Amino acid sequence: GQNIDQPTEMTATEGAIVQINCTYQTSGFNGLFWYQQHAGEAPTFLSYNVLDGLEEKGRFSSFLSRSKGYSYLLLKELQMKDSASYLCAVLDSNYQLIWGAGTKLIIKP
Amino acid sequence: DVKVTQSSRYLVKRTGEKVFLECVQDMDHENMFWYRQDPGLGLRLIYFSYDVKMKEKGDIPEGYSVSREKKERFSLILESASTNQTSMYLCASRLGGGEANEQFFGPGTRLTVL
């Protein structure tokens, strides 16, 4: 079956760095997305990786290792507004998005 | 900016009622999707559409149907609502021509079935 695993909840301190991991087992792979979802709001796109390596976008970076079925989202210089759920999703061989359950990130002052 | 709107943010219905959830996007996107989101579970795809009058079943289509008569509008229908359909429903759209294009989501409809 298809499976995406990410931690349920993480806590970090304002100003610090946090890494949210995502491992996947899917039928085929055509890319991996990260979305951010604030409580009660719609998910919004953060990043897309299809090749191995690190993609940096301001305070956020996303890493992919296809051979390991692994990705992480790195958030630097954490701000209180980064408190949200972070969703990992893989585009499978049928070009359908398979979603993880999301990681709730709590930022403390 | 792409805008995806949904007809209601909150909806309360009774068991057995027919429920319509409407979604409209304003950026001429070909692809549209309906998901439900439940605590502890990932987004689960109910139905999607690649073009007007076209529809495809997702992972959990049972108890639902859809309609896409116009490119900008994608409706989700619960023929006879049941309590296990209480959930957050999210609509999304995506530009066609490349599956790697990001999906844009509406604000969601929180449906409660009593």
PDB file of C-alpha atoms in Angstrom:
ATOM      1  CA  GLY A   1       0.000   0.000   0.000  1.00  0.00           C
ATOM      2  CA  GLN A   2       0.922   3.646  -0.145  1.00  0.00           C
ATOM      3  CA  ASN A   3       2.111   5.311   3.006  1.00  0.00           C
ATOM      4  CA  ILE A   4       3.430   8.685   4.076  1.00  0.00           C
ATOM      5  CA  ASP A   5       4.744   9.152   7.612  1.00  0.00           C
ATOM      6  CA  GLN A   6       5.435  12.384   9.412  1.00  0.00           C
ATOM      7  CA  PRO A   7       5.493  13.199  13.134  1.00  0.00           C
ATOM      8  CA  THR A   8       2.142  14.164  14.598  1.00  0.00           C
ATOM      9  CA  GLU A   9       3.381  17.134  16.589  1.00  0.00           C
ATOM     10  CA  MET A  10       6.595  19.070  17.218  1.00  0.00           C
ATOM     11  CA  THR A  11       7.477  21.950  19.513  1.00  0.00           C
ATOM     12  CA  ALA A  12      10.190  24.548  18.931  1.00  0.00           C
ATOM     13  CA  THR A  13      11.288  27.893  20.286  1.00  0.00           C
ATOM     14  CA  GLU A  14      10.929  31.249  18.560  1.00  0.00           C
ATOM     15  CA  GLY A  15      14.144  32.115  16.710  1.00  0.00           C
ATOM     16  CA  ALA A  16      15.336  28.516  16.551  1.00  0.00           C
ATOM     17  CA  ILE A  17      15.526  26.000  13.683  1.00  0.00           C
ATOM     18  CA  VAL A  18      13.244  22.995  13.243  1.00  0.00           C
ATOM     19  CA  GLN A  19      13.329  20.072  10.816  1.00  0.00           C
ATOM     20  CA  ILE A  20      10.121  18.225   9.938  1.00  0.00           C
ATOM     21  CA  ASN A  21      10.710  14.801   8.422  1.00  0.00           C
ATOM     22  CA  CYS A  22       8.592  12.905   5.932  1.00  0.00           C
ATOM     23  CA  THR A  23       9.137   9.330   4.757  1.00  0.00           C
ATOM     24  CA  TYR A  24       7.131   7.761   1.991  1.00  0.00           C
ATOM     25  CA  GLN A  25       6.387   4.462   0.309  1.00  0.00           C
ATOM     26  CA  THR A  26       4.343   4.988  -2.828  1.00  0.00           C
ATOM     27  CA  SER A  27       3.665   3.307  -6.142  1.00  0.00           C
ATOM     28  CA  GLY A  28       5.932   5.468  -8.212  1.00  0.00           C
ATOM     29  CA  PHE A  29       7.204   8.959  -7.572  1.00  0.00           C
ATOM     30  CA  ASN A  30       6.692  12.121  -9.555  1.00  0.00           C
ATOM     31  CA  GLY A  31       7.567  14.703  -6.959  1.00  0.00           C
ATOM     32  CA  LEU A  32       6.964  15.752  -3.370  1.00  0.00           C
ATOM     33  CA  PHE A  33       5.086  18.796  -2.101  1.00  0.00           C
ATOM     34  CA  TRP A  34       5.061  20.595   1.230  1.00  0.00           C
ATOM     35  CA  TYR A  35       2.054  22.677   2.247  1.00  0.00           C
ATOM     36  CA  GLN A  36       1.408  24.862   5.274  1.00  0.00           C
ATOM     37  CA  GLN A  37      -2.012  24.924   6.924  1.00  0.00           C
ATOM     38  CA  HIS A  38      -2.938  27.331   9.703  1.00  0.00           C
ATOM     39  CA  ALA A  39      -5.753  26.224  11.982  1.00  0.00           C
ATOM     40  CA  GLY A  40      -9.131  26.665  10.311  1.00  0.00           C
ATOM     41  CA  GLU A  41      -7.603  27.763   7.026  1.00  0.00           C
ATOM     42  CA  ALA A  42      -6.795  26.263   3.630  1.00  0.00           C
ATOM     43  CA  PRO A  43      -3.443  24.600   2.915  1.00  0.00           C
ATOM     44  CA  THR A  44      -1.013  26.833   1.026  1.00  0.00           C
ATOM     45  CA  PHE A  45       1.874  25.677  -1.160  1.00  0.00           C
ATOM     46  CA  LEU A  46       5.406  25.885   0.229  1.00  0.00           C
ATOM     47  CA  SER A  47       7.676  23.807  -1.991  1.00  0.00           C
ATOM     48  CA  TYR A  48       8.022  21.113  -4.637  1.00  0.00           C
ATOM     49  CA  ASN A  49      10.969  18.709  -5.025  1.00  0.00           C
ATOM     50  CA  VAL A  50      11.420  16.158  -7.801  1.00  0.00           C
ATOM     51  CA  LEU A  51      15.228  15.866  -7.891  1.00  0.00           C
ATOM     52  CA  ASP A  52      17.500  14.928  -4.997  1.00  0.00           C
ATOM     53  CA  GLY A  53      18.926  17.776  -3.027  1.00  0.00           C
ATOM     54  CA  LEU A  54      18.038  20.924  -1.177  1.00  0.00           C
ATOM     55  CA  GLU A  55      15.719  23.664  -2.417  1.00  0.00           C
ATOM     56  CA  GLU A  56      15.977  26.904  -0.478  1.00  0.00           C
ATOM     57  CA  LYS A  57      13.278  29.541  -0.364  1.00  0.00           C
ATOM     58  CA  GLY A  58      13.920  32.254   2.185  1.00  0.00           C
ATOM     59  CA  ARG A  59      13.613  30.907   5.732  1.00  0.00           C
ATOM     60  CA  PHE A  60      12.213  27.608   4.422  1.00  0.00           C
ATOM     61  CA  SER A  61      14.180  24.821   2.722  1.00  0.00           C
ATOM     62  CA  SER A  62      13.082  21.399   1.516  1.00  0.00           C
ATOM     63  CA  PHE A  63      15.304  18.381   0.980  1.00  0.00           C
ATOM     64  CA  LEU A  64      14.654  15.189  -0.975  1.00  0.00           C
ATOM     65  CA  SER A  65      16.379  11.812  -1.167  1.00  0.00           C
ATOM     66  CA  ARG A  66      14.509   9.584  -3.601  1.00  0.00           C
ATOM     67  CA  SER A  67      16.666   6.516  -2.891  1.00  0.00           C
ATOM     68  CA  LYS A  68      15.743   6.739   0.802  1.00  0.00           C
ATOM     69  CA  GLY A  69      12.114   7.764   0.295  1.00  0.00           C
ATOM     70  CA  TYR A  70      12.764  10.722   2.560  1.00  0.00           C
ATOM     71  CA  SER A  71      12.214  14.436   2.660  1.00  0.00           C
ATOM     72  CA  TYR A  72      12.465  17.149   5.249  1.00  0.00           C
ATOM     73  CA  LEU A  73      11.262  20.703   5.613  1.00  0.00           C
ATOM     74  CA  LEU A  74      13.674  23.008   7.419  1.00  0.00           C
ATOM     75  CA  LEU A  75      12.377  26.189   8.998  1.00  0.00           C
ATOM     76  CA  LYS A  76      14.926  28.748  10.200  1.00  0.00           C
ATOM     77  CA  GLU A  77      14.568  31.801  12.447  1.00  0.00           C
ATOM     78  CA  LEU A  78      11.215  30.569  13.652  1.00  0.00           C
ATOM     79  CA  GLN A  79       8.463  33.119  14.161  1.00  0.00           C
ATOM     80  CA  MET A  80       5.231  32.738  16.088  1.00  0.00           C
ATOM     81  CA  LYS A  81       3.302  32.905  12.813  1.00  0.00           C
ATOM     82  CA  ASP A  82       5.002  29.650  11.758  1.00  0.00           C
ATOM     83  CA  SER A  83       2.750  27.807  14.204  1.00  0.00           C
ATOM     84  CA  ALA A  84       0.724  25.657  11.811  1.00  0.00           C
ATOM     85  CA  SER A  85       0.390  22.162  10.420  1.00  0.00           C
ATOM     86  CA  TYR A  86       2.827  21.124   7.701  1.00  0.00           C
ATOM     87  CA  LEU A  87       1.580  18.625   5.146  1.00  0.00           C
ATOM     88  CA  CYS A  88       3.788  16.360   3.049  1.00  0.00           C
ATOM     89  CA  ALA A  89       2.313  14.978  -0.186  1.00  0.00           C
ATOM     90  CA  VAL A  90       3.748  12.700  -2.882  1.00  0.00           C
ATOM     91  CA  LEU A  91       2.698  12.613  -6.528  1.00  0.00           C
ATOM     92  CA  ASP A  92       2.467   8.900  -7.353  1.00  0.00           C
ATOM     93  CA  SER A  93       2.785   6.999 -10.637  1.00  0.00           C
ATOM     94  CA  ASN A  94      -0.808   7.941 -11.563  1.00  0.00           C
ATOM     95  CA  TYR A  95      -0.044  11.593 -10.843  1.00  0.00           C
ATOM     96  CA  GLN A  96      -2.342  11.530  -7.832  1.00  0.00           C
ATOM     97  CA  LEU A  97      -1.320  13.296  -4.654  1.00  0.00           C
ATOM     98  CA  ILE A  98      -0.953  11.042  -1.619  1.00  0.00           C
ATOM     99  CA  TRP A  99      -1.095  13.097   1.569  1.00  0.00           C
ATOM    100  CA  GLY A 100       0.499  12.596   4.969  1.00  0.00           C
ATOM    101  CA  ALA A 101      -1.574  13.333   8.067  1.00  0.00           C
ATOM    102  CA  GLY A 102       0.396  16.503   8.758  1.00  0.00           C
ATOM    103  CA  THR A 103       2.744  17.687  11.503  1.00  0.00           C
ATOM    104  CA  LYS A 104       1.412  20.250  13.952  1.00  0.00           C
ATOM    105  CA  LEU A 105       4.228  22.670  14.806  1.00  0.00           C
ATOM    106  CA  ILE A 106       3.935  24.617  18.050  1.00  0.00           C
ATOM    107  CA  ILE A 107       6.214  27.619  18.510  1.00  0.00           C
ATOM    108  CA  LYS A 108       6.915  28.805  22.045  1.00  0.00           C
ATOM    109  CA  PRO A 109       8.266  32.248  22.941  1.00  0.00           C
TER     110      PRO A 109
ATOM    111  CA  ASP B   1      -3.698  35.588  -7.277  1.00  0.00           C
ATOM    112  CA  VAL B   2      -5.750  32.458  -7.720  1.00  0.00           C
ATOM    113  CA  LYS B   3      -8.926  32.527  -5.738  1.00  0.00           C
ATOM    114  CA  VAL B   4     -10.898  29.437  -4.849  1.00  0.00           C
ATOM    115  CA  THR B   5     -14.139  30.046  -3.001  1.00  0.00           C
ATOM    116  CA  GLN B   6     -16.541  27.640  -1.355  1.00  0.00           C
ATOM    117  CA  SER B   7     -20.216  28.357  -0.796  1.00  0.00           C
ATOM    118  CA  SER B   8     -20.259  27.918   2.968  1.00  0.00           C
ATOM    119  CA  ARG B   9     -17.690  27.882   5.786  1.00  0.00           C
ATOM    120  CA  TYR B  10     -19.990  26.024   8.170  1.00  0.00           C
ATOM    121  CA  LEU B  11     -22.990  23.832   7.430  1.00  0.00           C
ATOM    122  CA  VAL B  12     -25.250  21.756   9.658  1.00  0.00           C
ATOM    123  CA  LYS B  13     -27.527  19.171   8.057  1.00  0.00           C
ATOM    124  CA  ARG B  14     -29.688  16.290   9.219  1.00  0.00           C
ATOM    125  CA  THR B  15     -29.228  12.625   8.360  1.00  0.00           C
ATOM    126  CA  GLY B  16     -30.841  11.802   5.033  1.00  0.00           C
ATOM    127  CA  GLU B  17     -30.745  15.325   3.643  1.00  0.00           C
ATOM    128  CA  LYS B  18     -29.292  16.055   0.221  1.00  0.00           C
ATOM    129  CA  VAL B  19     -26.332  18.404   0.558  1.00  0.00           C
ATOM    130  CA  PHE B  20     -24.694  20.569  -2.096  1.00  0.00           C
ATOM    131  CA  LEU B  21     -21.209  22.000  -1.657  1.00  0.00           C
ATOM    132  CA  GLU B  22     -20.163  24.502  -4.286  1.00  0.00           C
ATOM    133  CA  CYS B  23     -16.654  25.487  -5.323  1.00  0.00           C
ATOM    134  CA  VAL B  24     -15.680  28.243  -7.749  1.00  0.00           C
ATOM    135  CA  GLN B  25     -12.242  29.195  -9.044  1.00  0.00           C
ATOM    136  CA  ASP B  26     -11.421  32.324 -10.994  1.00  0.00           C
ATOM    137  CA  MET B  27      -8.192  31.457 -12.806  1.00  0.00           C
ATOM    138  CA  ASP B  28      -9.394  29.255 -15.651  1.00  0.00           C
ATOM    139  CA  HIS B  29      -7.866  26.112 -14.145  1.00  0.00           C
ATOM    140  CA  GLU B  30      -8.657  22.852 -15.913  1.00  0.00           C
ATOM    141  CA  ASN B  31      -8.341  20.551 -12.918  1.00  0.00           C
ATOM    142  CA  MET B  32     -10.523  20.634  -9.820  1.00  0.00           C
ATOM    143  CA  PHE B  33     -10.600  18.382  -6.748  1.00  0.00           C
ATOM    144  CA  TRP B  34     -12.732  17.595  -3.727  1.00  0.00           C
ATOM    145  CA  TYR B  35     -11.091  16.317  -0.532  1.00  0.00           C
ATOM    146  CA  ARG B  36     -12.196  15.616   2.972  1.00  0.00           C
ATOM    147  CA  GLN B  37      -9.917  16.221   5.925  1.00  0.00           C
ATOM    148  CA  ASP B  38     -10.348  14.433   9.250  1.00  0.00           C
ATOM    149  CA  PRO B  39      -8.177  14.641  12.397  1.00  0.00           C
ATOM    150  CA  GLY B  40      -5.228  12.250  12.302  1.00  0.00           C
ATOM    151  CA  LEU B  41      -5.787  11.414   8.644  1.00  0.00           C
ATOM    152  CA  GLY B  42      -4.318  12.977   5.564  1.00  0.00           C
ATOM    153  CA  LEU B  43      -6.394  14.691   2.952  1.00  0.00           C
ATOM    154  CA  ARG B  44      -8.440  12.056   1.158  1.00  0.00           C
ATOM    155  CA  LEU B  45      -9.509  12.536  -2.422  1.00  0.00           C
ATOM    156  CA  ILE B  46     -13.228  12.102  -3.089  1.00  0.00           C
ATOM    157  CA  TYR B  47     -13.552  13.069  -6.755  1.00  0.00           C
ATOM    158  CA  PHE B  48     -11.651  15.098  -9.293  1.00  0.00           C
ATOM    159  CA  SER B  49     -12.275  16.572 -12.707  1.00  0.00           C
ATOM    160  CA  TYR B  50      -9.859  17.286 -15.545  1.00  0.00           C
ATOM    161  CA  ASP B  51     -12.304  19.198 -17.681  1.00  0.00           C
ATOM    162  CA  VAL B  52     -15.903  20.304 -18.028  1.00  0.00           C
ATOM    163  CA  LYS B  53     -18.356  17.401 -17.729  1.00  0.00           C
ATOM    164  CA  MET B  54     -15.505  15.036 -16.879  1.00  0.00           C
ATOM    165  CA  LYS B  55     -15.194  13.366 -13.491  1.00  0.00           C
ATOM    166  CA  GLU B  56     -13.036  10.675 -11.961  1.00  0.00           C
ATOM    167  CA  LYS B  57     -13.428   8.814  -8.692  1.00  0.00           C
ATOM    168  CA  GLY B  58     -10.831   9.352  -6.039  1.00  0.00           C
ATOM    169  CA  ASP B  59     -10.082   7.132  -3.068  1.00  0.00           C
ATOM    170  CA  ILE B  60     -13.380   7.509  -1.195  1.00  0.00           C
ATOM    171  CA  PRO B  61     -16.216   8.278  -3.658  1.00  0.00           C
ATOM    172  CA  GLU B  62     -18.913   6.212  -1.900  1.00  0.00           C
ATOM    173  CA  GLY B  63     -21.847   8.352  -0.807  1.00  0.00           C
ATOM    174  CA  TYR B  64     -20.783  11.301  -2.956  1.00  0.00           C
ATOM    175  CA  SER B  65     -21.307  12.531  -6.501  1.00  0.00           C
ATOM    176  CA  VAL B  66     -20.023  15.561  -8.378  1.00  0.00           C
ATOM    177  CA  SER B  67     -20.998  17.892 -11.171  1.00  0.00           C
ATOM    178  CA  ARG B  68     -18.890  20.094 -13.425  1.00  0.00           C
ATOM    179  CA  GLU B  69     -21.090  21.887 -15.921  1.00  0.00           C
ATOM    180  CA  LYS B  70     -18.865  24.952 -16.190  1.00  0.00           C
ATOM    181  CA  LYS B  71     -15.087  25.169 -16.080  1.00  0.00           C
ATOM    182  CA  GLU B  72     -14.995  27.416 -13.034  1.00  0.00           C
ATOM    183  CA  ARG B  73     -17.465  25.482 -10.880  1.00  0.00           C
ATOM    184  CA  PHE B  74     -17.199  22.038  -9.283  1.00  0.00           C
ATOM    185  CA  SER B  75     -19.993  20.831  -7.037  1.00  0.00           C
ATOM    186  CA  LEU B  76     -19.929  18.034  -4.491  1.00  0.00           C
ATOM    187  CA  ILE B  77     -23.241  16.343  -3.706  1.00  0.00           C
ATOM    188  CA  LEU B  78     -24.091  14.161  -0.730  1.00  0.00           C
ATOM    189  CA  GLU B  79     -27.166  12.305  -1.938  1.00  0.00           C
ATOM    190  CA  SER B  80     -28.284  11.266   1.550  1.00  0.00           C
ATOM    191  CA  ALA B  81     -26.099  12.696   4.279  1.00  0.00           C
ATOM    192  CA  SER B  82     -24.933  10.404   7.064  1.00  0.00           C
ATOM    193  CA  THR B  83     -23.207  11.158  10.363  1.00  0.00           C
ATOM    194  CA  ASN B  84     -19.942   9.614   9.131  1.00  0.00           C
ATOM    195  CA  GLN B  85     -19.791  12.350   6.495  1.00  0.00           C
ATOM    196  CA  THR B  86     -19.261  14.961   9.198  1.00  0.00           C
ATOM    197  CA  SER B  87     -15.922  16.418   8.152  1.00  0.00           C
ATOM    198  CA  MET B  88     -14.008  19.358   6.704  1.00  0.00           C
ATOM    199  CA  TYR B  89     -14.412  19.467   2.929  1.00  0.00           C
ATOM    200  CA  LEU B  90     -11.738  21.171   0.871  1.00  0.00           C
ATOM    201  CA  CYS B  91     -11.932  22.085  -2.786  1.00  0.00           C
ATOM    202  CA  ALA B  92      -8.782  22.665  -4.847  1.00  0.00           C
ATOM    203  CA  SER B  93      -7.924  23.673  -8.385  1.00  0.00           C
ATOM    204  CA  ARG B  94      -4.820  23.290 -10.496  1.00  0.00           C
ATOM    205  CA  LEU B  95      -3.658  24.535 -13.842  1.00  0.00           C
ATOM    206  CA  GLY B  96      -3.672  21.681 -16.338  1.00  0.00           C
ATOM    207  CA  GLY B  97      -0.820  20.608 -18.584  1.00  0.00           C
ATOM    208  CA  GLY B  98       1.531  19.595 -15.817  1.00  0.00           C
ATOM    209  CA  GLU B  99       0.835  17.458 -12.824  1.00  0.00           C
ATOM    210  CA  ALA B 100       3.648  19.123 -10.914  1.00  0.00           C
ATOM    211  CA  ASN B 101       1.661  22.311 -10.756  1.00  0.00           C
ATOM    212  CA  GLU B 102       0.579  23.202  -7.264  1.00  0.00           C
ATOM    213  CA  GLN B 103      -2.996  22.887  -6.106  1.00  0.00           C
ATOM    214  CA  PHE B 104      -4.769  25.967  -4.783  1.00  0.00           C
ATOM    215  CA  PHE B 105      -7.262  25.353  -2.014  1.00  0.00           C
ATOM    216  CA  GLY B 106     -10.491  26.984  -0.970  1.00  0.00           C
ATOM    217  CA  PRO B 107     -11.125  27.914   2.692  1.00  0.00           C
ATOM    218  CA  GLY B 108     -13.030  24.714   3.398  1.00  0.00           C
ATOM    219  CA  THR B 109     -16.558  23.844   4.489  1.00  0.00           C
ATOM    220  CA  ARG B 110     -16.997  22.302   7.908  1.00  0.00           C
ATOM    221  CA  LEU B 111     -20.034  20.043   7.569  1.00  0.00           C
ATOM    222  CA  THR B 112     -21.817  18.583  10.568  1.00  0.00           C
ATOM    223  CA  VAL B 113     -24.447  15.916   9.983  1.00  0.00           C
ATOM    224  CA  LEU B 114     -26.770  15.355  12.952  1.00  0.00           C
TER     225      LEU B 114
END
